[in-house]
Each structure stands twice: as structure tokens, then as C-alpha cells.
């Protein structure tokens, strides 16, 4: 597009200031700015700003007036204490995997900044004996599931595939891909590991003007994990506009998708139990939850806002609501703690585009470096001067027609990595502890004895969720270590 057309478009949108430095820019700088402006849907940015502001105002006005209710009984079930149900759902899920109907979406755009690392969070080593990264643990769980699904459904070895779609951010894309190449995709086939990128939104002033971070560059920020849905439609490469994650899912005839965040070391990727539960409920969207540990735990809960399913932040629930108990069970009424682990049908993922304009971006007020309009110098503000717009992945819940919730045990499935080493909660040490404790339980449930202070790490290639350990029955383990095959366990007796 020519500079005149671009200038006219931006002036019509009330954003003509983005070209204020044009006369003084070099040719390469002009080309870079023009490319960025041409790629930006400025009219959508303006609409998003207006909707975000009006939605924020509406929420403030309605604060305390919304009718927030716990999940209705028929919307949720639990695997806790129901082994027969778990077995039935697992079988349904493994059959779907064996038929090639299941794909996985990983939200992995974050860096390990809080952990003291500039690398993508999935590259992080939580200190296991094997020193495996989060990415490796998850890759090996997929590899194991492919084997189990084939074995239990009479399929030839190597014939079952679970494609893995990994959403990075701009800053983590190269490092993530390089990490996978360096480690040979952790044993998975490279053609079944597909990288794609989270979108961005321009940073805005409080009155909706797009911020320039330099005379030739617009300030942008990731559009939140809710940007996942638009990213699924974005071409996977500039050279092939026809191929996106959605078109790839369609080409592979994938019907069901599990989406999750990278920072949970206990995550059951493509969990057949969750898949089977969601499929049996004919859900178009479903969420895993863990029971809240205590009434005031700082975690969003899945509940009903009016007649719609929604994630309700802990700050939106009164003390009285937080402490309310179910009269039948004595459990917390608002107990469905959200762990960002979702099920979707691919049909539902395709439908998001039809209601995307009804989703409001959330406003995060931040300190955003900007260009001084007089000098052209970059200024780093000392207090928030602008806003970043982001969506949350659960913003689609109110638009689902058939929503379901599955409660799972926290100690088996949820140990997030959020904080710096030594914090004492949700840090590398708690992640390590929780994973090794789980492996000890796997061995003990299979009939083995593990001595006190002995730490045994079981590769996900050995067991996905405790299956395949029959041969350890009656054995006593007295030495710590990590094992990559069932036979290696004998060295730890």
C-alpha cells in the first residue's frame, strides 16, 4: 500500500500521529513502519479500545449486582473417588486418540523471567534427577499416550499420532523452535509438532491513541492467552497463506482438542480420562478444575454468572460466598478452581470467529516506553501511562452451548510454576517435590515399597499416569535415581 493511502487510512481512524516522524526517517525505517502499519487492522484496534472501555465501565457499575452462583450439579463431575467412571472415560478417550481424532494445543508464549531465566518457560529445568525440561516431560507424555492408545486398541506400533500445536510469542518463537530442534523434538516426529505465534495488539494511551515506541515503530504487546483463538486462523508461514492450525486440524480430521498452559509440571497432556468425559457429555467446551484448598485461596473459580458459565475471579466473590458450603456435601460451594486445562471440539474452535467481536479485551494499565513528540527520544515513564489490551482464554465460556466441568485431584494434576526459586509456593522446588511424590505414589499403588528419603523419577515413557508398573509388585526400592525404562528400576532395589 502507498504511503498516501496508509496516511489517509490512519487519519480517518484518528491515528494519523503515527506518521509524524515520517519526513526524518531513513528509507529502511520508512519501509519497516509502513509494513507494520499496513499489517495492522487499525479499525479493529479502535473498536477493541471502545469495547474494552465500555465493558470496564459496565463491570464497575454492576459490581456486586451480578448474580453469581456455584456450578449446577448437572454441569460437573469428579474423578476423585470414582474409579469405575475414570476407567470408562479413559477407554473412550484412548479410542478417540487411536482413531487419530485428538490434537493438543500448548500455550507456551511466556518467558521464565520470574524464575531468573530469559529462555521460554517450557525450557526450564525444575531440578529433577534427569534434568528434563517442562517441554520434554510433556513431549514424552504424548509419546507414551500414542503407545498406550495403540496397544489398547489393537493398532500397529507407531501408527497413532497426537499432533502437538505449540503457541509461542514473538520473543520466544525462535528460541522455542531451536530448543526442539536441538533435542530432536524429544523423540516425536517433527511433522507432528507445529509452531505458531500468539498475536499482538498495539499499546494505547488512556484516550485510545496508539503509542510509538520509537519514531519508526509502534509499541505492541501480546494479546493475552485468549489470543489463541485468532492465532488458530493465522497463516503458519508468510509463504503459505492457506495453512493455519485450524486448516491443519481439519486436514488431519482431528475432532477434539486439549489446550493447556506450559507451566504445570503435573499436566496430563491429552488426558484420555478428560477427553472421554467430555466426549461422553457431548460437550463443545469443557474445563478441568481442582477443588479450592481453602475459602480465600487466590484462584479464579468456574461458576455461573447469570445464566452463563464463566470464570469468576477471587476478588469478585464476597467473603460470605467464599465460605459458603454445599448443604449436601459440606464442600465449598464455590470450589471449582480453574487450572487452564480445556477441551474443545474443532467445530467450536472454528465457531469462535462468529462471536469474537462480542468478546471484550481486558485492560492492563502499564508503564509503556514512548517517543517524545518534540525530540524523537524514547521516554521510560515512572508510572503507568498507557494500556495493554488482552483477552483471556476462558472468555469464550459464556458462548458455549454444551459446557462441562471435570474435577480432578490437585496432587495428581496441578503444580504450577509461577515464582522464583526459594519462594516456598508454586516455585521450582514445589514442582520438583510434587512430581517426585506422585512417582512414589505410582510405585506404591503398584505394590512396591519405597524407602523414606528415596526419590525415584519415572520417565513419562515408562508410565503416563501409573499404568504399566505391574512388574514392581513386591519389590523394595532403597536407592534414588531416574529411570527411562521399566528394566532400569531394578538398579534401584
PDB file of N, CA and C in Angstrom, residues 104-110 121-122 134-135 138 141 164 167 225 258-269 338-342 393 413-418:
ATOM      1  N   UNK A 104      -3.483 -31.501  20.364  1.00  0.00           N
ATOM      2  CA  UNK A 104      -3.129 -30.796  21.595  1.00  0.00           C
ATOM      3  C   UNK A 104      -2.646 -29.386  21.264  1.00  0.00           C
ATOM      4  N   UNK A 105      -3.149 -28.398  22.017  1.00  0.00           N
ATOM      5  CA  UNK A 105      -2.702 -27.009  21.894  1.00  0.00           C
ATOM      6  C   UNK A 105      -1.971 -26.611  23.165  1.00  0.00           C
ATOM      7  N   UNK A 106      -0.743 -26.184  23.016  1.00  0.00           N
ATOM      8  CA  UNK A 106       0.052 -25.753  24.170  1.00  0.00           C
ATOM      9  C   UNK A 106       0.243 -24.245  24.116  1.00  0.00           C
ATOM     10  N   UNK A 107      -0.136 -23.563  25.194  1.00  0.00           N
ATOM     11  CA  UNK A 107       0.107 -22.118  25.306  1.00  0.00           C
ATOM     12  C   UNK A 107       1.457 -21.928  25.990  1.00  0.00           C
ATOM     13  N   UNK A 108       2.463 -21.548  25.206  1.00  0.00           N
ATOM     14  CA  UNK A 108       3.839 -21.526  25.711  1.00  0.00           C
ATOM     15  C   UNK A 108       4.557 -20.238  25.343  1.00  0.00           C
ATOM     16  N   UNK A 109       3.835 -19.117  25.379  1.00  0.00           N
ATOM     17  CA  UNK A 109       4.436 -17.855  24.944  1.00  0.00           C
ATOM     18  C   UNK A 109       5.290 -17.155  25.981  1.00  0.00           C
ATOM     19  N   UNK A 110       5.178 -17.593  27.258  1.00  0.00           N
ATOM     20  CA  UNK A 110       5.853 -16.863  28.326  1.00  0.00           C
ATOM     21  C   UNK A 110       7.335 -17.158  28.453  1.00  0.00           C
ATOM     22  N   UNK A 121       9.616 -20.404  29.034  1.00  0.00           N
ATOM     23  CA  UNK A 121       9.345 -21.099  30.284  1.00  0.00           C
ATOM     24  C   UNK A 121       9.410 -22.617  30.122  1.00  0.00           C
ATOM     25  N   UNK A 122       8.992 -23.116  28.952  1.00  0.00           N
ATOM     26  CA  UNK A 122       8.998 -24.556  28.724  1.00  0.00           C
ATOM     27  C   UNK A 122      10.384 -25.180  28.715  1.00  0.00           C
ATOM     28  N   UNK A 134      10.393 -28.790  31.131  1.00  0.00           N
ATOM     29  CA  UNK A 134       8.932 -28.939  31.059  1.00  0.00           C
ATOM     30  C   UNK A 134       8.512 -29.415  29.671  1.00  0.00           C
ATOM     31  N   UNK A 135       9.123 -28.863  28.618  1.00  0.00           N
ATOM     32  CA  UNK A 135       8.801 -29.300  27.259  1.00  0.00           C
ATOM     33  C   UNK A 135       9.035 -30.809  27.092  1.00  0.00           C
ATOM     34  N   UNK A 138       6.412 -33.020  28.785  1.00  0.00           N
ATOM     35  CA  UNK A 138       5.138 -33.026  28.061  1.00  0.00           C
ATOM     36  C   UNK A 138       5.241 -33.793  26.747  1.00  0.00           C
ATOM     37  N   UNK A 141       5.074 -37.448  27.521  1.00  0.00           N
ATOM     38  CA  UNK A 141       3.710 -37.897  27.857  1.00  0.00           C
ATOM     39  C   UNK A 141       2.909 -38.158  26.586  1.00  0.00           C
ATOM     40  N   UNK A 164       0.823 -31.948  17.950  1.00  0.00           N
ATOM     41  CA  UNK A 164       1.067 -31.007  19.049  1.00  0.00           C
ATOM     42  C   UNK A 164       1.289 -29.630  18.450  1.00  0.00           C
ATOM     43  N   UNK A 167       1.918 -22.778  20.757  1.00  0.00           N
ATOM     44  CA  UNK A 167       1.793 -21.337  20.554  1.00  0.00           C
ATOM     45  C   UNK A 167       2.891 -20.607  21.319  1.00  0.00           C
ATOM     46  N   UNK A 225      -3.549 -14.868  26.580  1.00  0.00           N
ATOM     47  CA  UNK A 225      -3.714 -16.246  26.125  1.00  0.00           C
ATOM     48  C   UNK A 225      -5.032 -16.452  25.376  1.00  0.00           C
ATOM     49  N   UNK A 258      -7.246 -30.722  23.202  1.00  0.00           N
ATOM     50  CA  UNK A 258      -6.951 -30.372  24.590  1.00  0.00           C
ATOM     51  C   UNK A 258      -5.978 -29.196  24.582  1.00  0.00           C
ATOM     52  N   UNK A 259      -6.312 -28.136  25.321  1.00  0.00           N
ATOM     53  CA  UNK A 259      -5.440 -26.955  25.407  1.00  0.00           C
ATOM     54  C   UNK A 259      -5.022 -26.739  26.854  1.00  0.00           C
ATOM     55  N   UNK A 260      -3.757 -26.366  27.052  1.00  0.00           N
ATOM     56  CA  UNK A 260      -3.250 -26.202  28.419  1.00  0.00           C
ATOM     57  C   UNK A 260      -2.072 -25.245  28.420  1.00  0.00           C
ATOM     58  N   UNK A 261      -1.650 -24.837  29.627  1.00  0.00           N
ATOM     59  CA  UNK A 261      -0.505 -23.932  29.792  1.00  0.00           C
ATOM     60  C   UNK A 261       0.765 -24.717  30.116  1.00  0.00           C
ATOM     61  N   UNK A 262       1.899 -24.175  29.715  1.00  0.00           N
ATOM     62  CA  UNK A 262       3.166 -24.894  29.783  1.00  0.00           C
ATOM     63  C   UNK A 262       3.689 -25.081  31.207  1.00  0.00           C
ATOM     64  N   UNK A 263       3.225 -24.247  32.158  1.00  0.00           N
ATOM     65  CA  UNK A 263       3.943 -24.160  33.436  1.00  0.00           C
ATOM     66  C   UNK A 263       3.474 -25.117  34.522  1.00  0.00           C
ATOM     67  N   UNK A 264       2.707 -26.144  34.177  1.00  0.00           N
ATOM     68  CA  UNK A 264       2.225 -27.112  35.160  1.00  0.00           C
ATOM     69  C   UNK A 264       2.961 -28.439  34.955  1.00  0.00           C
ATOM     70  N   UNK A 265       3.876 -28.775  35.868  1.00  0.00           N
ATOM     71  CA  UNK A 265       4.707 -29.975  35.671  1.00  0.00           C
ATOM     72  C   UNK A 265       3.891 -31.270  35.760  1.00  0.00           C
ATOM     73  N   UNK A 266       2.702 -31.220  36.367  1.00  0.00           N
ATOM     74  CA  UNK A 266       1.874 -32.423  36.511  1.00  0.00           C
ATOM     75  C   UNK A 266       0.817 -32.548  35.416  1.00  0.00           C
ATOM     76  N   UNK A 267       0.816 -31.641  34.444  1.00  0.00           N
ATOM     77  CA  UNK A 267      -0.264 -31.632  33.460  1.00  0.00           C
ATOM     78  C   UNK A 267      -0.348 -32.970  32.713  1.00  0.00           C
ATOM     79  N   UNK A 268      -1.576 -33.482  32.613  1.00  0.00           N
ATOM     80  CA  UNK A 268      -1.813 -34.693  31.820  1.00  0.00           C
ATOM     81  C   UNK A 268      -2.219 -34.258  30.416  1.00  0.00           C
ATOM     82  N   UNK A 269      -1.237 -34.237  29.545  1.00  0.00           N
ATOM     83  CA  UNK A 269      -1.443 -33.770  28.171  1.00  0.00           C
ATOM     84  C   UNK A 269      -2.338 -34.771  27.439  1.00  0.00           C
ATOM     85  N   UNK A 338      -9.996 -22.934  38.762  1.00  0.00           N
ATOM     86  CA  UNK A 338      -9.627 -23.014  37.341  1.00  0.00           C
ATOM     87  C   UNK A 338      -8.125 -23.277  37.176  1.00  0.00           C
ATOM     88  N   UNK A 339      -7.762 -24.285  36.379  1.00  0.00           N
ATOM     89  CA  UNK A 339      -6.335 -24.594  36.173  1.00  0.00           C
ATOM     90  C   UNK A 339      -5.909 -24.426  34.707  1.00  0.00           C
ATOM     91  N   UNK A 340      -6.751 -23.799  33.894  1.00  0.00           N
ATOM     92  CA  UNK A 340      -6.467 -23.533  32.471  1.00  0.00           C
ATOM     93  C   UNK A 340      -6.082 -24.820  31.737  1.00  0.00           C
ATOM     94  N   UNK A 341      -6.991 -25.761  31.771  1.00  0.00           N
ATOM     95  CA  UNK A 341      -6.833 -27.013  31.022  1.00  0.00           C
ATOM     96  C   UNK A 341      -8.204 -27.294  30.404  1.00  0.00           C
ATOM     97  N   UNK A 342      -8.285 -27.125  29.075  1.00  0.00           N
ATOM     98  CA  UNK A 342      -9.594 -27.106  28.410  1.00  0.00           C
ATOM     99  C   UNK A 342      -9.725 -28.181  27.331  1.00  0.00           C
ATOM    100  N   UNK A 393      -8.161 -16.805  27.831  1.00  0.00           N
ATOM    101  CA  UNK A 393      -8.586 -17.994  27.083  1.00  0.00           C
ATOM    102  C   UNK A 393      -9.982 -18.455  27.508  1.00  0.00           C
ATOM    103  N   UNK A 413      -2.547 -33.588  39.465  1.00  0.00           N
ATOM    104  CA  UNK A 413      -2.626 -32.913  38.172  1.00  0.00           C
ATOM    105  C   UNK A 413      -2.278 -31.428  38.153  1.00  0.00           C
ATOM    106  N   UNK A 414      -1.970 -30.835  39.306  1.00  0.00           N
ATOM    107  CA  UNK A 414      -1.764 -29.384  39.269  1.00  0.00           C
ATOM    108  C   UNK A 414      -0.679 -28.935  40.225  1.00  0.00           C
ATOM    109  N   UNK A 415       0.438 -28.497  39.650  1.00  0.00           N
ATOM    110  CA  UNK A 415       1.522 -27.908  40.429  1.00  0.00           C
ATOM    111  C   UNK A 415       2.173 -26.833  39.558  1.00  0.00           C
ATOM    112  N   UNK A 416       1.599 -25.610  39.568  1.00  0.00           N
ATOM    113  CA  UNK A 416       2.078 -24.569  38.647  1.00  0.00           C
ATOM    114  C   UNK A 416       3.428 -24.000  39.054  1.00  0.00           C
ATOM    115  N   UNK A 417       4.163 -23.563  38.044  1.00  0.00           N
ATOM    116  CA  UNK A 417       5.473 -22.943  38.259  1.00  0.00           C
ATOM    117  C   UNK A 417       5.338 -21.448  37.975  1.00  0.00           C
ATOM    118  N   UNK A 418       5.219 -20.659  39.039  1.00  0.00           N
ATOM    119  CA  UNK A 418       4.956 -19.226  38.875  1.00  0.00           C
ATOM    120  C   UNK A 418       6.046 -18.349  39.477  1.00  0.00           C
TER     121      UNK A 418
END
